[in-house]
Structures are given as structure tokens and as C-alpha cells.
mmCIF file of N, CA and C in Angstrom:
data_model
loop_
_atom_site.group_PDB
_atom_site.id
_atom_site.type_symbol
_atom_site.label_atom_id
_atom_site.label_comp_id
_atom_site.label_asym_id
_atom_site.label_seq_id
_atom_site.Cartn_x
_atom_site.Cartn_y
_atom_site.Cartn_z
ATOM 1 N N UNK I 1 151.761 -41.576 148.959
ATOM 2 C CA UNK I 1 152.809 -40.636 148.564
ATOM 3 C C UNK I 1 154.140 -41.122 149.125
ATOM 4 N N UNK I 2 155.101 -41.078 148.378
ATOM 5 C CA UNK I 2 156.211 -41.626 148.724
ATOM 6 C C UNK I 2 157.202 -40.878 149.967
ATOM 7 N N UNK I 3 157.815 -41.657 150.693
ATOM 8 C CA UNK I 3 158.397 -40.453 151.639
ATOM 9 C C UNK I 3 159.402 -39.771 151.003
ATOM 10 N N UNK I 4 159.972 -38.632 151.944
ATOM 11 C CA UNK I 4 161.270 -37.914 151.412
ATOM 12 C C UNK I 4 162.234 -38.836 150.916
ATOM 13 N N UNK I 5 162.987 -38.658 149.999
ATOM 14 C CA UNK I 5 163.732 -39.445 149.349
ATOM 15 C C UNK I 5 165.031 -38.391 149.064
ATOM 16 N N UNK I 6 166.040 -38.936 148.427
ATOM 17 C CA UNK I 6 167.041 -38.411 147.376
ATOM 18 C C UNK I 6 166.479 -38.847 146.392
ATOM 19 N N UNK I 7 166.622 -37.432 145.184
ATOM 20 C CA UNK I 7 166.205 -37.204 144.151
ATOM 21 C C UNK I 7 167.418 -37.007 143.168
ATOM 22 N N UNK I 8 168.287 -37.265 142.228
ATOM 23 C CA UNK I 8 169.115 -36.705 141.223
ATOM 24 C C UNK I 8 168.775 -36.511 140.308
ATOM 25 N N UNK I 9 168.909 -35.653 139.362
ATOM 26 C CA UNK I 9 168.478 -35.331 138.032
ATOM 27 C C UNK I 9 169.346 -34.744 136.855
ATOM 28 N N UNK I 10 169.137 -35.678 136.605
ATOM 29 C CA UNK I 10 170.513 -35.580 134.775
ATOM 30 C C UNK I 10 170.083 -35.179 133.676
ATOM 31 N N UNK I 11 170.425 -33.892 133.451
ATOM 32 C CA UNK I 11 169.900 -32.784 132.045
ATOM 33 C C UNK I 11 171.026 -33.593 131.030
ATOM 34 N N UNK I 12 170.643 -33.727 130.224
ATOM 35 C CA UNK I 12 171.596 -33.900 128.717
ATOM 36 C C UNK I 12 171.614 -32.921 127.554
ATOM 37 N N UNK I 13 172.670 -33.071 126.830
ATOM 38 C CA UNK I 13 172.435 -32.138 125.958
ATOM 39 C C UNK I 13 171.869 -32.325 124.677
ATOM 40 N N UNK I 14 171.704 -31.701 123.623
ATOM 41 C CA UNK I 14 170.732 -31.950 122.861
ATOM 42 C C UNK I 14 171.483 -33.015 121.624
ATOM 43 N N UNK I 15 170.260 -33.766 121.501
ATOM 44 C CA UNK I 15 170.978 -34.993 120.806
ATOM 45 C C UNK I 15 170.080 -34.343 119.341
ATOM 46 N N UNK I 16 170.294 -34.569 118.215
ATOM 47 C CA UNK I 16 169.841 -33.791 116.870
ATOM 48 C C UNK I 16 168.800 -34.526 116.598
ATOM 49 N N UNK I 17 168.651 -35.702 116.492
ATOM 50 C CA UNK I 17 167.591 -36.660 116.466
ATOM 51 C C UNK I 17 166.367 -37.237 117.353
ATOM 52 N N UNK I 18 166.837 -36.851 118.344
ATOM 53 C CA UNK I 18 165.883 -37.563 119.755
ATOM 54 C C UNK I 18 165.108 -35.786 120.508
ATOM 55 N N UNK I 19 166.425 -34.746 120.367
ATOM 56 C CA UNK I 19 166.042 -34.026 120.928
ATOM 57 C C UNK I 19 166.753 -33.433 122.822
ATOM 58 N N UNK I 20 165.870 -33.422 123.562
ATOM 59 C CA UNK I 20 167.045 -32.914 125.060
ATOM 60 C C UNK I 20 166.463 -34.119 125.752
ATOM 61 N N UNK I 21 167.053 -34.673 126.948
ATOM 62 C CA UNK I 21 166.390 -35.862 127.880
ATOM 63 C C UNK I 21 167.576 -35.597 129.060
ATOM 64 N N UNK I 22 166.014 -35.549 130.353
ATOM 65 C CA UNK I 22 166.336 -35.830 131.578
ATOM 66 C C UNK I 22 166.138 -37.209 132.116
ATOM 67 N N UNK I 23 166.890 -37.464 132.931
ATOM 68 C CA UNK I 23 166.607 -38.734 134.017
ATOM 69 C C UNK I 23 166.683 -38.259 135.056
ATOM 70 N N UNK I 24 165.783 -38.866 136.174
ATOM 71 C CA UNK I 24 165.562 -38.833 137.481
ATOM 72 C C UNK I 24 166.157 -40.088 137.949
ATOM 73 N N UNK I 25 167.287 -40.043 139.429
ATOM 74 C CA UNK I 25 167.699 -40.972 139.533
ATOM 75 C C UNK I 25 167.147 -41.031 141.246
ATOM 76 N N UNK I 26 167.116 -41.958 142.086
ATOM 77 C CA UNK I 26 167.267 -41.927 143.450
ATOM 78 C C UNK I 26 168.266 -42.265 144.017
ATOM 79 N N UNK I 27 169.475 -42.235 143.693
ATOM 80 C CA UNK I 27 170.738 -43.412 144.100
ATOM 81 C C UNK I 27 171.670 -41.827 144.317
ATOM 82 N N UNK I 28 172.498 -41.496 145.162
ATOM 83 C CA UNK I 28 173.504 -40.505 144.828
ATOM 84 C C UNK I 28 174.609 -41.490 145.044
ATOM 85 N N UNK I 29 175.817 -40.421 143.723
ATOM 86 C CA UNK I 29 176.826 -41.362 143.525
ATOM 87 C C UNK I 29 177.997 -40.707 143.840
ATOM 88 N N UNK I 30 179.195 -40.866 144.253
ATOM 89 C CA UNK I 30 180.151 -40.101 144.253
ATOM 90 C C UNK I 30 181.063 -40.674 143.106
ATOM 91 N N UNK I 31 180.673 -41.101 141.970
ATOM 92 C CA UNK I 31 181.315 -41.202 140.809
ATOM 93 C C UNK I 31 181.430 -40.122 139.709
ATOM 94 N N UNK I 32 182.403 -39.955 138.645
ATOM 95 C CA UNK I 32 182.140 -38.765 137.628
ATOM 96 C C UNK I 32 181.990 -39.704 135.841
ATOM 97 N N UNK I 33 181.728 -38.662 134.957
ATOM 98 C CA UNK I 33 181.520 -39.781 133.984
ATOM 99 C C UNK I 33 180.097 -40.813 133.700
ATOM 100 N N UNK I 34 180.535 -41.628 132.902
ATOM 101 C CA UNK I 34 179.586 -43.025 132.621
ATOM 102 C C UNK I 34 179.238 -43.814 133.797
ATOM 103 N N UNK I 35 180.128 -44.016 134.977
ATOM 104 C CA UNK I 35 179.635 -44.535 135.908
ATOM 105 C C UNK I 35 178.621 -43.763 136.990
ATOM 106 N N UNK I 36 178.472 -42.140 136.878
ATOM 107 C CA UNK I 36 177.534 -41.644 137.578
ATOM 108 C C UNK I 36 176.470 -42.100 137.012
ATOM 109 N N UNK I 37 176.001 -42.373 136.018
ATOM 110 C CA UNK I 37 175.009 -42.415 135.604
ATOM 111 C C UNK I 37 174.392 -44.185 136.062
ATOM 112 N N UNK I 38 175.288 -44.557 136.827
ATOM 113 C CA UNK I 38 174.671 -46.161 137.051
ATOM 114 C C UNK I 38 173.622 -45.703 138.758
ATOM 115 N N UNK I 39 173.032 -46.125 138.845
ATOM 116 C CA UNK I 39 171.926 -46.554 139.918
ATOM 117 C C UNK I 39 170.407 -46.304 139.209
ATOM 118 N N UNK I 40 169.086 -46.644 139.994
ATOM 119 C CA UNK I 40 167.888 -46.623 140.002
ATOM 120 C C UNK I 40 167.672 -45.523 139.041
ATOM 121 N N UNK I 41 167.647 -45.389 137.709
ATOM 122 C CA UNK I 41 166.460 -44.007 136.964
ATOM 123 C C UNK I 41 164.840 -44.486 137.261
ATOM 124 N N UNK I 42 164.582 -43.599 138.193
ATOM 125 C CA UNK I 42 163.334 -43.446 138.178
ATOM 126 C C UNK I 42 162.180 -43.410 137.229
ATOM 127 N N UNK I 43 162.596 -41.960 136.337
ATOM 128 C CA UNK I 43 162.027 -41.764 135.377
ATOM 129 C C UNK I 43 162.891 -40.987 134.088
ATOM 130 N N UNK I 44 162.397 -40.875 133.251
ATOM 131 C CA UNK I 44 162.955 -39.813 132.112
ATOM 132 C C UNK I 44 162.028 -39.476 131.298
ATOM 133 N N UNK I 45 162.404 -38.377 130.636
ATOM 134 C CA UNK I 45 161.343 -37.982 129.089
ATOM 135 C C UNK I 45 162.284 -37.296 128.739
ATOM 136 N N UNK I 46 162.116 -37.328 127.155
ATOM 137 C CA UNK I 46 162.816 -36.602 125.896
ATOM 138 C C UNK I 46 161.976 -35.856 125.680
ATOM 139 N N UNK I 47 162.208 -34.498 125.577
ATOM 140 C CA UNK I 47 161.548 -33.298 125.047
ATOM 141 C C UNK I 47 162.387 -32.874 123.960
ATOM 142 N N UNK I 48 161.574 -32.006 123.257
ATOM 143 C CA UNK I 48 162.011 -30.888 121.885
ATOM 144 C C UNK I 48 163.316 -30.605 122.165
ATOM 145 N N UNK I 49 164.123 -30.497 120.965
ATOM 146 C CA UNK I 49 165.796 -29.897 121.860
ATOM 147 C C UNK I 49 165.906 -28.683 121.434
ATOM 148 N N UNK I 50 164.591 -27.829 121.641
ATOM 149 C CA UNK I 50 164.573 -26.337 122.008
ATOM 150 C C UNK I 50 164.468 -26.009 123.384
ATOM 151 N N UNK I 51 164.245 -26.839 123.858
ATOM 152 C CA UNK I 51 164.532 -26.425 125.410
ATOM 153 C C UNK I 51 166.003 -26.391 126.243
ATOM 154 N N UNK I 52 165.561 -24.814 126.983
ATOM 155 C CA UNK I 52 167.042 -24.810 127.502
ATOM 156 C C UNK I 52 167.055 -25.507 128.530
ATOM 157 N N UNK I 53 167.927 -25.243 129.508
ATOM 158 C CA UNK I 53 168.268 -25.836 130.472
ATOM 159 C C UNK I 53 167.151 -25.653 131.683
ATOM 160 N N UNK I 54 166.649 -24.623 131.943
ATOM 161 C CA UNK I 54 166.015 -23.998 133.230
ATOM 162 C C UNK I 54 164.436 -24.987 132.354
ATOM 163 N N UNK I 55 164.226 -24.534 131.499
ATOM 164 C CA UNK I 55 162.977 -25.412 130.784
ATOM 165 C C UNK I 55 163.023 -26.988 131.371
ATOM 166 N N UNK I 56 164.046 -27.188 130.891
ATOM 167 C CA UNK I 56 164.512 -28.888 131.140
ATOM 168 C C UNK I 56 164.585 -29.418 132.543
ATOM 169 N N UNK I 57 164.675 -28.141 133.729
ATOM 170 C CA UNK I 57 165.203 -28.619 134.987
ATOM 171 C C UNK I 57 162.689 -28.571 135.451
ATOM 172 N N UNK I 58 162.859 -27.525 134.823
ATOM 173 C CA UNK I 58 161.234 -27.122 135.372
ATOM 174 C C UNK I 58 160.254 -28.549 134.794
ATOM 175 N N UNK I 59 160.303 -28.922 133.712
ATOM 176 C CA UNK I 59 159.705 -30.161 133.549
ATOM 177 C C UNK I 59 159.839 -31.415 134.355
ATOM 178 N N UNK I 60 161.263 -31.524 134.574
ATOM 179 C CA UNK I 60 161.372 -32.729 135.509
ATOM 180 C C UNK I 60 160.928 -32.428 137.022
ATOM 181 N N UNK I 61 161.090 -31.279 137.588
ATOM 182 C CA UNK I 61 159.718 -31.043 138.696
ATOM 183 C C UNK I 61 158.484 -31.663 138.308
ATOM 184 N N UNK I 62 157.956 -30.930 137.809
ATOM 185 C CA UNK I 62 156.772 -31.384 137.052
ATOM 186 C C UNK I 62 156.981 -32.714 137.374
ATOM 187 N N UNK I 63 156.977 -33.391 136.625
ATOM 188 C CA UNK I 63 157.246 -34.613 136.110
ATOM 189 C C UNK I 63 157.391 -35.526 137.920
ATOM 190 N N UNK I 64 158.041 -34.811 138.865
ATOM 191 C CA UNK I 64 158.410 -36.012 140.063
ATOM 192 C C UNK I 64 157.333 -35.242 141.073
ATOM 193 N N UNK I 65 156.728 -33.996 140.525
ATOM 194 C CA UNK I 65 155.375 -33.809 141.725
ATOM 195 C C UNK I 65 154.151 -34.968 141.261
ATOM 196 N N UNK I 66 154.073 -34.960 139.763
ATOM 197 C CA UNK I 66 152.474 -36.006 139.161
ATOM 198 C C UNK I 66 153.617 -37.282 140.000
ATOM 199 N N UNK I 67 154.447 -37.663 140.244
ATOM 200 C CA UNK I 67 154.359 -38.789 141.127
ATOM 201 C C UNK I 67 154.320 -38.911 142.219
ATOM 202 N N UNK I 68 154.104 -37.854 142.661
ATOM 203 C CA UNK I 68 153.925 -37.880 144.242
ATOM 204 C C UNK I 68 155.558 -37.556 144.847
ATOM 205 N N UNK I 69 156.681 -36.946 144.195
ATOM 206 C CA UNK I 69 157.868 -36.279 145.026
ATOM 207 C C UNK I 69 157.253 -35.241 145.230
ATOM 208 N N UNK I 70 158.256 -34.520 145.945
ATOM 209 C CA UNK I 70 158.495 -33.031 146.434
ATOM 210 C C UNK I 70 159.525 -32.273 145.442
ATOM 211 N N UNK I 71 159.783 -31.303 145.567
ATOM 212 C CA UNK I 71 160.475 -30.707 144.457
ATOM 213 C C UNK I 71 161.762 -30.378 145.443
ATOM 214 N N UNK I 72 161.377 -30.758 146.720
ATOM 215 C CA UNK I 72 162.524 -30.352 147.740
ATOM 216 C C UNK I 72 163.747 -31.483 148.084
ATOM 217 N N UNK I 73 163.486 -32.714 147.210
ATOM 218 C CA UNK I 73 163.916 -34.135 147.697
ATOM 219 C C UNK I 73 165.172 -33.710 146.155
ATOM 220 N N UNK I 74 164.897 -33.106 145.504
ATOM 221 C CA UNK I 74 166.226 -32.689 144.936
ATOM 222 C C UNK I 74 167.242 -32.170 145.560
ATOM 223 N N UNK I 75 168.142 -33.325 145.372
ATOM 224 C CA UNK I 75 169.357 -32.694 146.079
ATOM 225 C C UNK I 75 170.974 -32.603 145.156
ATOM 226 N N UNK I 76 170.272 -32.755 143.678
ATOM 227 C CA UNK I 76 171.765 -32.637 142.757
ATOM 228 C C UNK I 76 171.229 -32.734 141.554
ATOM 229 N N UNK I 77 171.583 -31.802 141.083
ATOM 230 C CA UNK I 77 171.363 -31.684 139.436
ATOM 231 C C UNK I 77 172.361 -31.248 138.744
ATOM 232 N N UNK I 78 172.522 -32.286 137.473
ATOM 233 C CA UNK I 78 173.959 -32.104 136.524
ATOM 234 C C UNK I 78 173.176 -32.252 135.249
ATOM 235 N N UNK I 79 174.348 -31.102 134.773
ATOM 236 C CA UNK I 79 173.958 -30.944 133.253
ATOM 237 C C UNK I 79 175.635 -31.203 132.824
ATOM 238 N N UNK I 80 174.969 -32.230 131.433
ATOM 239 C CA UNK I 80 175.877 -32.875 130.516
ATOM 240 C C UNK I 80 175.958 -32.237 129.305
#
């Protein structure tokens, strides 16, 4: 199991074709924009883009406990 870490997590908004997509990042950035989005993505998945936001934040838990995070190593979440 991995140790405590920094966790970031980037909600997007719904793209018409693909649907909603999070990324999990480990890197915190003090950038805003296209360049926050540069360091380590861990992981991501595209879901249905019926999901709201709180849906979208609860999956990517999900998603970093089956790897062995904590849900507590979140320490920033932005929605785009």
C-alpha cells in the first residue's frame, strides 16, 4: 500500500462526445490554467456526462481506494 501521499483531483466539465473525466494527479502546483494541469496523472476515467459533480468527486475516491490511497491524501480538488 502506498504511503500517504498528495493527492489532486481534476473534475472537468462535460465534453458532448466523451462525456465528464477526472484525473488524479500527485504533483501540487501553484500554477492556474493549462499549466496546472502539468505533473504526474496518476489515473483518470471518463464517465457518462450525467454525472454531477459530487458523483464525479465520489468515483474518483473510489477509484484511488481500489489502489491502495486513502481518501484523506486528498488535498485539492478543482472543477473546470
Amino acid at each position: 500500500m502506498p504511503e500517504s501521499t498528495y493527492i489532486r483531483v481534476e473534475i472537468y466539465s462535460v465534453d458532448e462526445h466523451t462525456g465528464r473525466t477526472y484525473k488524479i494527479f500527485t504533483t501540487p502546483t501553484e500554477e492556474q490554467g493549462e499549466k496546472r494541469l502539468e505533473g504526474e496523472c496518476l489515473m483518470q476515467n471518463t464517465l457518462p456526462k450525467n454525472y454531477s459533480d459530487e458523483e464525479m468527486l465520489q468515483e474518483a475516491k473510489i477509484h484511488l481506494e481500489r489502489e491502495g490511497y486513502s481518501r484523506d491524501d486528498i488535498q485539492d480538488v478543482t472543477y473546470h
